[in-house]
Amino acid sequence: MDRIPALFARHNIRCTPQREAVYSALEATESHPTALELHGMVAKKAGGISLATVYNTLELLTRKGLTRRYVHTSASTGGREEAARYDADTRSHIHFIDDQTGRLRDIPADLGVDLLSKLPADVIEQIEDRLGVRIDQVRIELHGDQTGSQAC
Ligand SMILES: [Zn+2]
């Protein structure tokens, strides 16, 4: 059995060529595309696929836990919510959001692990105590602007 149909089967998602094309294209990119951008990528391969199908597939995949959906605001939309962006990488990782363009980028995994490992456990415990909750995941989002200089 092919990898993606097997993955869909494990998540109770009926496999169609269009759904497979959407997931495959999302998995192959690190650009965290919107449904519209992904439609542009998929339409080249799976001609005739509608934007509504791409959107509905992304919502289904997100509901089933195969993709993640991110919505945020940025200066590029005058502080209003951007179009949702999608990520096939559902592992815990940290995004950098360019406030001028609204684009999301993954920060290097080693630096993400390093940053999360430095969160003070005692402060997390105090938050749990004061709010009477149990925290099982911390998500961090980094916002800023492109500076032009970039180390390798
Ligand atoms: Zn990501």
Coordinates of C-alpha atoms and ligand atoms in Angstrom, one line a residue:
M1 CA 0.0 0.0 0.0
D2 CA 1.3 3.5 -0.8
R3 CA 2.3 5.6 2.2
I4 CA -0.4 8.4 1.9
P5 CA -3.4 6.0 1.3
A6 CA -2.2 4.0 4.4
L7 CA -1.9 7.2 6.4
F8 CA -5.4 8.3 5.4
A9 CA -6.7 4.8 6.2
R10 CA -5.2 5.0 9.8
H11 CA -7.0 8.3 10.3
N12 CA -10.3 7.2 8.7
I13 CA -10.0 9.5 5.7
R14 CA -11.4 8.1 2.4
C15 CA -8.5 8.5 -0.1
T16 CA -9.3 10.3 -3.3
P17 CA -6.6 11.4 -5.9
Q18 CA -7.5 15.0 -5.1
R19 CA -7.1 14.6 -1.3
E20 CA -3.8 12.7 -1.9
A21 CA -2.6 15.5 -4.2
V22 CA -3.4 18.2 -1.6
Y23 CA -1.7 16.4 1.3
S24 CA 1.3 15.5 -0.8
A25 CA 1.8 19.1 -2.0
L26 CA 1.5 20.4 1.6
E27 CA 3.9 17.8 2.9
A28 CA 6.4 18.7 0.3
T29 CA 6.6 22.5 1.1
E30 CA 7.9 24.4 4.0
S31 CA 6.1 27.6 3.0
H32 CA 3.0 27.1 5.2
P33 CA 0.6 28.0 2.4
T34 CA -2.9 29.3 2.5
A35 CA -5.6 27.3 0.7
L36 CA -5.3 29.7 -2.2
E37 CA -1.5 29.2 -2.5
L38 CA -1.8 25.5 -2.2
H39 CA -4.5 25.4 -4.8
G40 CA -2.0 27.1 -7.1
M41 CA 0.5 24.4 -6.4
V42 CA -1.9 21.5 -6.7
A43 CA -3.7 22.7 -9.8
K44 CA -0.6 22.3 -11.9
K45 CA -0.5 18.5 -11.1
A46 CA -4.2 17.7 -10.4
G47 CA -5.8 19.8 -13.1
G48 CA -9.4 20.7 -12.5
I49 CA -9.3 20.7 -8.7
S50 CA -11.4 23.5 -7.3
L51 CA -10.4 25.9 -4.6
A52 CA -13.4 24.6 -2.5
T53 CA -12.0 21.0 -2.7
V54 CA -8.6 22.2 -1.5
Y55 CA -10.2 24.2 1.3
N56 CA -12.5 21.3 2.4
T57 CA -9.6 18.8 2.2
L58 CA -7.4 21.0 4.4
E59 CA -10.2 21.4 6.9
L60 CA -10.8 17.6 6.9
L61 CA -7.1 16.8 7.3
T62 CA -6.9 19.3 10.2
R63 CA -9.9 17.9 11.9
K64 CA -8.3 14.4 11.6
G65 CA -5.0 15.6 13.0
L66 CA -2.9 15.2 9.9
T67 CA -2.3 18.9 9.4
R68 CA -2.4 22.0 11.5
R69 CA -4.1 25.3 10.8
Y70 CA -2.7 28.6 11.9
V71 CA -4.4 32.0 11.9
H72 CA -2.7 35.2 13.0
T73 CA -2.8 38.9 12.4
S74 CA 0.0 41.0 10.8
A75 CA 0.7 44.4 9.4
S76 CA 0.2 43.1 5.9
T77 CA -3.6 42.9 6.6
G78 CA -3.8 46.0 8.6
G79 CA -3.9 44.0 11.9
R80 CA -6.8 41.9 10.7
E81 CA -6.7 38.1 10.6
E82 CA -4.7 36.6 7.8
A83 CA -6.0 33.8 5.7
A84 CA -5.4 30.5 7.5
R85 CA -2.1 28.9 6.8
Y86 CA -1.5 25.1 6.9
D87 CA 1.3 22.9 8.0
A88 CA 1.7 19.1 7.4
D89 CA 4.3 19.0 10.2
T90 CA 2.2 18.3 13.3
R91 CA 5.2 17.8 15.6
S92 CA 5.8 20.5 18.2
H93 CA 7.9 23.2 16.5
I94 CA 8.2 27.0 16.7
H95 CA 7.2 29.5 13.9
F96 CA 8.7 32.8 13.1
I97 CA 6.0 35.1 11.7
D98 CA 7.1 38.0 9.4
D99 CA 4.8 40.8 10.5
Q100 CA 5.2 42.6 7.2
T101 CA 4.2 39.8 4.9
G102 CA 2.4 37.4 7.3
R103 CA 4.6 34.5 6.2
L104 CA 5.4 31.7 8.6
R105 CA 8.8 30.0 8.8
D106 CA 9.9 27.1 10.9
I107 CA 12.8 28.1 13.2
P108 CA 15.6 25.5 13.2
A109 CA 14.5 22.5 15.2
D110 CA 17.6 22.5 17.4
L111 CA 17.0 26.1 18.5
G112 CA 13.3 25.4 19.1
V113 CA 14.2 22.5 21.4
D114 CA 16.8 24.6 23.1
L115 CA 14.3 27.5 23.7
L116 CA 11.5 25.2 25.0
S117 CA 14.0 23.4 27.3
K118 CA 14.8 26.8 28.9
L119 CA 11.3 27.6 30.0
P120 CA 11.2 27.7 33.8
A121 CA 9.3 24.6 35.1
D122 CA 8.6 26.3 38.4
V123 CA 6.8 29.2 36.7
I124 CA 4.7 26.7 34.6
E125 CA 3.8 24.9 37.9
Q126 CA 2.8 28.2 39.5
I127 CA 0.6 29.0 36.5
E128 CA -1.0 25.5 36.8
D129 CA -1.6 26.1 40.6
R130 CA -3.0 29.6 40.3
L131 CA -5.3 28.7 37.4
G132 CA -6.2 25.2 38.6
V133 CA -5.2 23.7 35.2
R134 CA -2.8 21.2 33.8
I135 CA -0.5 22.5 31.0
D136 CA 0.4 19.7 28.6
Q137 CA 1.8 21.8 25.7
V138 CA 3.5 25.2 25.4
R139 CA 3.3 26.9 22.0
I140 CA 5.6 29.8 21.2
E141 CA 5.2 32.1 18.2
L142 CA 8.0 34.5 17.3
H143 CA 7.1 37.7 15.5
G144 CA 9.3 40.2 13.8
D145 CA 10.6 41.6 10.5
Q146 CA 13.1 40.3 7.9
T147 CA 16.5 41.9 8.4
G148 CA 18.1 40.7 5.2
S149 CA 21.1 39.2 7.0
Q150 CA 21.0 35.4 7.4
A151 CA 23.5 33.0 8.8
C152 CA 23.9 29.7 6.9
Ligands
ZN1 ZN 5.7 24.9 10.7

